């Protein structure tokens, strides 16, 4: 998959691309990054890329011309994303959807944002990574790239890791995990995990996923279709804990 990333700060991505899973995905040619410095496309003699907002107001905006020129320099853009707090919140189904693209182009905003003609003419989708304001789109672009890359076949050492984790097809949070030692500072791991009884472990994990989701993100249960074999366990948990549990 090709990621074209338009930014004023290409160096922000250097460390990110050269470590861990992303580095391995680059080496395995699962992903390719084409980082474009928007400033290189400024026609201004001082390479200026920003200007004052019409109508007044604080701060500066990306002027349209350098961004239009930078985008027009790309032979194949694919889907064009603009990380922005005004976009739809990035969730796992959207990540999976984007992972099906062959090419993605991401425009990293800066300053107080970008001239809206860029959004109207060049952007297919605005994507927010959360309800807070970042100084620039680079970290948001890194989040988008990272979440997509781990969805691509061959990117994870163990492809099974994607099967049972938070926001997988069930939409639930993950169960608690433990590793050795079985006892640490007086705390033991749940006995069932040491039992070797795979069916009991499976049931315990389903139950813990449901309880974790009920306790921490109950609204998720309204957004997902809980698998049939989970439903019975969920109803038992709710019955035991009282009818208001789902709405807590
Ligand atoms: N004035 C803008 C507003 O109120 O919506 C915020 C501009 S922000 C300081 C600068 C850039 O950071 C934005 O153009 C965008 O690319 C990026 N950004 C900030 N918060 C973000 C978020 N929650 N998700 C994705 N990108 C974000």
Short mmCIF file of C-alpha atoms and ligand atoms in Angstrom, two decimals:
data_model
loop_
_atom_site.label_atom_id
_atom_site.label_comp_id
_atom_site.label_asym_id
_atom_site.label_seq_id
_atom_site.Cartn_x
_atom_site.Cartn_y
_atom_site.Cartn_z
CA UNK A 1 0.00 0.00 0.00
CA UNK A 2 1.33 3.46 -0.86
CA UNK A 3 0.97 6.39 1.54
CA UNK A 4 1.62 9.85 0.13
CA UNK A 5 2.07 12.19 3.09
CA UNK A 6 2.06 15.94 2.56
CA UNK A 7 3.63 17.80 5.46
CA UNK A 8 5.72 20.79 6.47
CA UNK A 9 7.71 18.57 8.82
CA UNK A 10 8.95 15.44 7.01
CA UNK A 11 11.46 14.69 9.80
CA UNK A 12 8.64 13.93 12.24
CA UNK A 13 8.08 10.70 10.28
CA UNK A 14 11.72 9.55 10.12
CA UNK A 15 11.80 7.80 13.50
CA UNK A 16 8.26 6.49 13.14
CA UNK A 17 9.02 4.74 9.82
CA UNK A 18 12.27 3.23 11.03
CA UNK A 19 11.10 1.33 14.10
CA UNK A 20 9.27 -1.86 14.95
CA UNK A 21 6.28 -3.08 12.90
CA UNK A 22 6.24 -0.13 10.51
CA UNK A 23 9.94 -0.60 9.67
CA UNK A 24 9.37 -4.31 9.03
CA UNK A 25 6.36 -3.52 6.84
CA UNK A 26 8.51 -1.12 4.80
CA UNK A 27 11.28 -3.71 4.45
CA UNK A 28 8.75 -6.35 3.39
CA UNK A 29 7.34 -3.90 0.83
CA UNK A 30 3.89 -4.11 2.40
CA UNK A 31 3.86 -0.32 2.71
CA UNK A 32 5.70 2.42 0.89
CA UNK A 33 5.89 6.02 2.09
CA UNK A 34 6.22 9.00 -0.17
CA UNK A 35 6.73 12.02 2.08
CA UNK A 36 6.28 15.34 0.32
CA UNK A 37 7.41 18.64 1.82
CA UNK A 38 4.68 21.17 1.04
CA UNK A 39 7.19 24.01 1.36
CA UNK A 40 9.00 22.70 -1.75
CA UNK A 41 5.89 23.70 -3.73
CA UNK A 42 5.71 27.30 -2.50
CA UNK A 43 6.23 29.86 -5.28
CA UNK A 44 7.04 32.53 -2.74
CA UNK A 45 10.64 33.70 -2.72
CA UNK A 46 10.81 33.05 1.06
CA UNK A 47 9.05 29.70 0.64
CA UNK A 48 6.10 30.98 2.69
CA UNK A 49 3.13 28.62 2.80
CA UNK A 50 0.75 30.39 5.21
CA UNK A 51 -1.31 33.56 5.27
CA UNK A 52 -3.78 35.51 7.42
CA UNK A 53 -7.43 34.40 7.53
CA UNK A 54 -9.87 36.63 5.66
CA UNK A 55 -12.35 38.23 8.03
CA UNK A 56 -9.79 38.44 10.81
CA UNK A 57 -9.07 36.03 13.62
CA UNK A 58 -6.07 34.57 15.31
CA UNK A 59 -3.24 32.66 13.67
CA UNK A 60 -2.38 31.68 10.13
CA UNK A 61 -3.76 29.24 7.57
CA UNK A 62 -2.17 27.04 4.92
CA UNK A 63 -2.54 28.96 1.67
CA UNK A 64 -4.10 26.88 -1.14
CA UNK A 65 -1.43 27.16 -3.83
CA UNK A 66 1.47 25.17 -2.26
CA UNK A 67 -0.94 22.37 -1.26
CA UNK A 68 -2.62 22.26 -4.71
CA UNK A 69 0.81 22.11 -6.38
CA UNK A 70 2.12 19.48 -3.96
CA UNK A 71 -0.94 17.25 -4.58
CA UNK A 72 -0.76 17.78 -8.34
CA UNK A 73 2.84 16.52 -8.27
CA UNK A 74 1.59 13.05 -7.22
CA UNK A 75 0.91 10.71 -10.13
CA UNK A 76 -1.65 8.56 -8.25
CA UNK A 77 -3.40 10.02 -5.19
CA UNK A 78 -5.89 7.29 -4.30
CA UNK A 79 -8.20 8.40 -1.52
CA UNK A 80 -7.23 11.79 -0.06
CA UNK A 81 -7.57 12.25 3.70
CA UNK A 82 -7.29 15.40 5.75
CA UNK A 83 -6.74 14.70 9.47
CA UNK A 84 -8.93 17.28 11.17
CA UNK A 85 -10.85 17.67 14.41
CA UNK A 86 -13.89 18.38 12.23
CA UNK A 87 -13.79 14.93 10.66
CA UNK A 88 -15.61 11.74 11.62
CA UNK A 89 -13.94 10.01 14.55
CA UNK A 90 -11.55 7.27 13.40
CA UNK A 91 -12.83 3.86 14.49
CA UNK A 92 -11.72 0.33 13.68
CA UNK A 93 -14.32 -0.31 10.92
CA UNK A 94 -13.06 2.82 9.13
CA UNK A 95 -9.47 1.64 9.60
CA UNK A 96 -10.40 -1.69 7.97
CA UNK A 97 -12.16 0.15 5.15
CA UNK A 98 -9.10 2.38 4.51
CA UNK A 99 -6.82 -0.68 4.63
CA UNK A 100 -8.53 -1.90 1.44
CA UNK A 101 -7.20 1.13 -0.51
CA UNK A 102 -4.14 0.68 -2.71
CA UNK A 103 -3.05 4.30 -2.34
CA UNK A 104 -3.83 6.88 0.34
CA UNK A 105 -2.80 10.52 0.39
CA UNK A 106 -2.78 12.36 3.71
CA UNK A 107 -2.56 16.15 3.99
CA UNK A 108 -1.15 17.21 7.37
CA UNK A 109 -2.57 20.59 8.37
CA UNK A 110 -0.78 23.07 10.61
CA UNK A 111 -1.24 26.55 12.09
CA UNK A 112 -4.95 27.29 12.57
CA UNK A 113 -5.83 24.93 9.74
CA UNK A 114 -6.04 25.09 5.96
CA UNK A 115 -7.84 27.19 3.35
CA UNK A 116 -11.22 25.53 2.84
CA UNK A 117 -10.79 25.38 -0.93
CA UNK A 118 -8.22 22.64 -0.28
CA UNK A 119 -10.86 20.66 1.61
CA UNK A 120 -13.57 21.30 -1.01
CA UNK A 121 -11.46 20.44 -4.05
CA UNK A 122 -8.81 17.96 -3.00
CA UNK A 123 -10.02 16.09 0.07
CA UNK A 124 -12.22 12.99 -0.03
CA UNK A 125 -12.58 12.62 3.71
CA UNK A 126 -11.77 14.50 6.92
CA UNK A 127 -10.72 12.16 9.72
CA UNK A 128 -10.44 13.04 13.40
CA UNK A 129 -8.38 10.96 15.80
CA UNK A 130 -10.17 12.33 18.88
CA UNK A 131 -12.00 15.24 20.42
CA UNK A 132 -8.96 17.35 21.21
CA UNK A 133 -6.73 19.73 19.24
CA UNK A 134 -3.24 18.82 18.07
CA UNK A 135 -0.69 21.38 16.86
CA UNK A 136 -0.50 19.67 13.48
CA UNK A 137 -1.78 16.74 11.44
CA UNK A 138 1.47 14.74 11.58
CA UNK A 139 0.68 12.74 14.73
CA UNK A 140 -2.83 12.11 13.42
CA UNK A 141 -1.36 10.90 10.09
CA UNK A 142 0.99 8.59 12.04
CA UNK A 143 -2.00 7.18 13.95
CA UNK A 144 -3.89 6.59 10.69
CA UNK A 145 -0.87 4.94 9.04
CA UNK A 146 -0.10 2.79 12.07
CA UNK A 147 -3.65 1.51 12.53
CA UNK A 148 -3.96 0.72 8.82
CA UNK A 149 -0.56 -0.97 8.53
CA UNK A 150 -1.34 -3.53 11.22
CA UNK A 151 -4.47 -4.49 9.24
CA UNK A 152 -2.39 -5.39 6.18
CA UNK A 153 -1.56 -9.04 5.62
CA UNK A 154 1.99 -9.91 6.59
CA UNK A 155 2.56 -6.82 8.76
CA UNK A 156 2.19 -8.54 12.12
CA UNK A 157 4.46 -11.39 13.20
CA UNK A 158 1.37 -13.31 14.29
CA UNK A 159 -1.68 -12.69 12.10
CA UNK A 160 -3.83 -14.21 14.87
CA UNK A 161 -3.16 -11.12 17.00
CA UNK A 162 -5.84 -9.30 15.05
CA UNK A 163 -8.49 -11.93 15.68
CA UNK A 164 -9.24 -11.42 19.36
CA UNK A 165 -8.52 -7.92 20.46
CA UNK A 166 -10.40 -4.75 21.33
CA UNK A 167 -12.66 -3.60 18.46
CA UNK A 168 -12.29 -6.86 16.51
CA UNK A 169 -15.38 -8.14 14.66
CA UNK A 170 -17.25 -8.56 17.94
CA UNK A 171 -16.73 -4.85 18.68
CA UNK A 172 -15.90 -5.61 22.32
CA UNK A 173 -12.88 -4.70 24.44
CA UNK A 174 -10.22 -7.35 24.99
CA UNK A 175 -10.07 -9.58 28.07
CA UNK A 176 -7.25 -9.15 30.59
CA UNK A 177 -3.95 -10.78 29.64
CA UNK A 178 -1.15 -12.13 31.84
CA UNK A 179 2.31 -13.60 31.29
CA UNK A 180 4.85 -15.33 33.52
CA UNK A 181 5.40 -15.47 36.44
CA UNK A 182 2.10 -16.96 37.52
CA UNK A 183 2.53 -15.22 40.86
CA UNK A 184 4.05 -11.75 41.14
CA UNK A 185 4.28 -9.67 44.31
CA UNK A 186 1.61 -11.76 45.93
CA UNK A 187 -0.80 -11.52 43.01
CA UNK A 188 -1.78 -14.64 41.11
CA UNK A 189 -3.12 -14.82 37.60
CA UNK A 190 -6.70 -16.18 37.32
CA UNK A 191 -6.56 -19.93 38.00
CA UNK A 192 -8.55 -20.83 34.87
CA UNK A 193 -5.72 -19.56 32.63
CA UNK A 194 -3.37 -22.11 34.19
CA UNK A 195 -5.87 -24.97 33.94
CA UNK A 196 -5.09 -26.03 30.36
CA UNK A 197 -8.87 -26.39 29.81
CA UNK A 198 -9.31 -24.56 26.49
CA UNK A 199 -13.10 -24.51 26.60
CA UNK A 200 -13.14 -23.00 30.11
CA UNK A 201 -10.49 -20.44 29.05
CA UNK A 202 -12.57 -19.50 25.99
CA UNK A 203 -15.67 -18.98 28.14
CA UNK A 204 -13.71 -16.98 30.75
CA UNK A 205 -12.34 -14.73 28.03
CA UNK A 206 -15.76 -14.07 26.50
CA UNK A 207 -17.14 -13.27 29.95
CA UNK A 208 -14.25 -10.90 30.75
CA UNK A 209 -14.68 -9.13 27.40
CA UNK A 210 -18.34 -8.56 28.10
CA UNK A 211 -17.74 -7.42 31.69
CA UNK A 212 -14.87 -5.09 30.65
CA UNK A 213 -17.02 -3.55 27.93
CA UNK A 214 -20.03 -3.17 30.25
CA UNK A 215 -17.86 -1.51 32.88
CA UNK A 216 -15.68 0.73 30.71
CA UNK A 217 -17.46 1.39 27.43
CA UNK A 218 -21.11 0.29 27.78
CA UNK A 219 -22.10 2.38 24.73
CA UNK A 220 -20.08 -0.04 22.55
CA UNK A 221 -22.67 -2.72 23.23
CA UNK A 222 -25.25 -0.62 21.41
CA UNK A 223 -22.97 -0.16 18.39
CA UNK A 224 -22.11 -3.81 17.77
CA UNK A 225 -23.90 -7.02 17.07
CA UNK A 226 -22.81 -9.21 19.94
CA UNK A 227 -22.13 -12.73 18.59
CA UNK A 228 -24.89 -15.22 19.37
CA UNK A 229 -22.81 -17.35 21.77
CA UNK A 230 -21.85 -14.17 23.68
CA UNK A 231 -25.46 -13.00 24.06
CA UNK A 232 -26.47 -15.68 26.55
CA UNK A 233 -23.47 -14.90 28.75
CA UNK A 234 -24.15 -11.14 28.46
CA UNK A 235 -27.76 -11.60 29.54
CA UNK A 236 -26.66 -13.68 32.53
CA UNK A 237 -24.18 -10.99 33.57
CA UNK A 238 -26.79 -8.25 33.24
CA UNK A 239 -29.36 -10.31 35.16
CA UNK A 240 -26.89 -10.91 37.99
CA UNK A 241 -25.80 -7.28 38.16
CA UNK A 242 -29.22 -5.68 37.84
CA UNK A 243 -31.22 -4.14 34.99
CA UNK A 244 -29.41 -0.75 35.05
CA UNK A 245 -25.99 -2.25 34.33
CA UNK A 246 -26.15 -1.60 30.61
CA UNK A 247 -26.98 2.04 31.14
CA UNK A 248 -24.32 2.80 33.76
N1 LIG B 1 -8.47 25.58 13.96
C1 LIG B 1 -8.72 24.18 13.77
C2 LIG B 1 -10.07 23.84 14.39
O1 LIG B 1 -10.50 24.50 15.33
O2 LIG B 1 -10.70 22.84 13.95
C3 LIG B 1 -7.60 23.34 14.43
C4 LIG B 1 -6.28 23.45 13.73
S1 LIG B 1 -5.05 22.44 14.49
C5 LIG B 1 -4.30 23.59 15.59
C6 LIG B 1 -3.84 22.23 13.22
C7 LIG B 1 -3.93 20.92 12.44
O3 LIG B 1 -3.79 19.82 13.31
C8 LIG B 1 -5.23 20.70 11.72
O4 LIG B 1 -5.22 21.35 10.47
C9 LIG B 1 -5.28 19.19 11.58
O5 LIG B 1 -4.58 18.73 10.43
C10 LIG B 1 -4.51 18.72 12.83
N2 LIG B 1 -5.39 18.24 13.93
C11 LIG B 1 -5.63 18.88 15.08
N3 LIG B 1 -6.44 18.18 15.87
C12 LIG B 1 -6.72 17.04 15.22
C13 LIG B 1 -7.53 15.90 15.51
N4 LIG B 1 -8.20 15.80 16.65
N5 LIG B 1 -7.60 14.90 14.60
C14 LIG B 1 -6.92 14.99 13.42
N6 LIG B 1 -6.14 16.05 13.09
C15 LIG B 1 -6.04 17.06 13.96
#
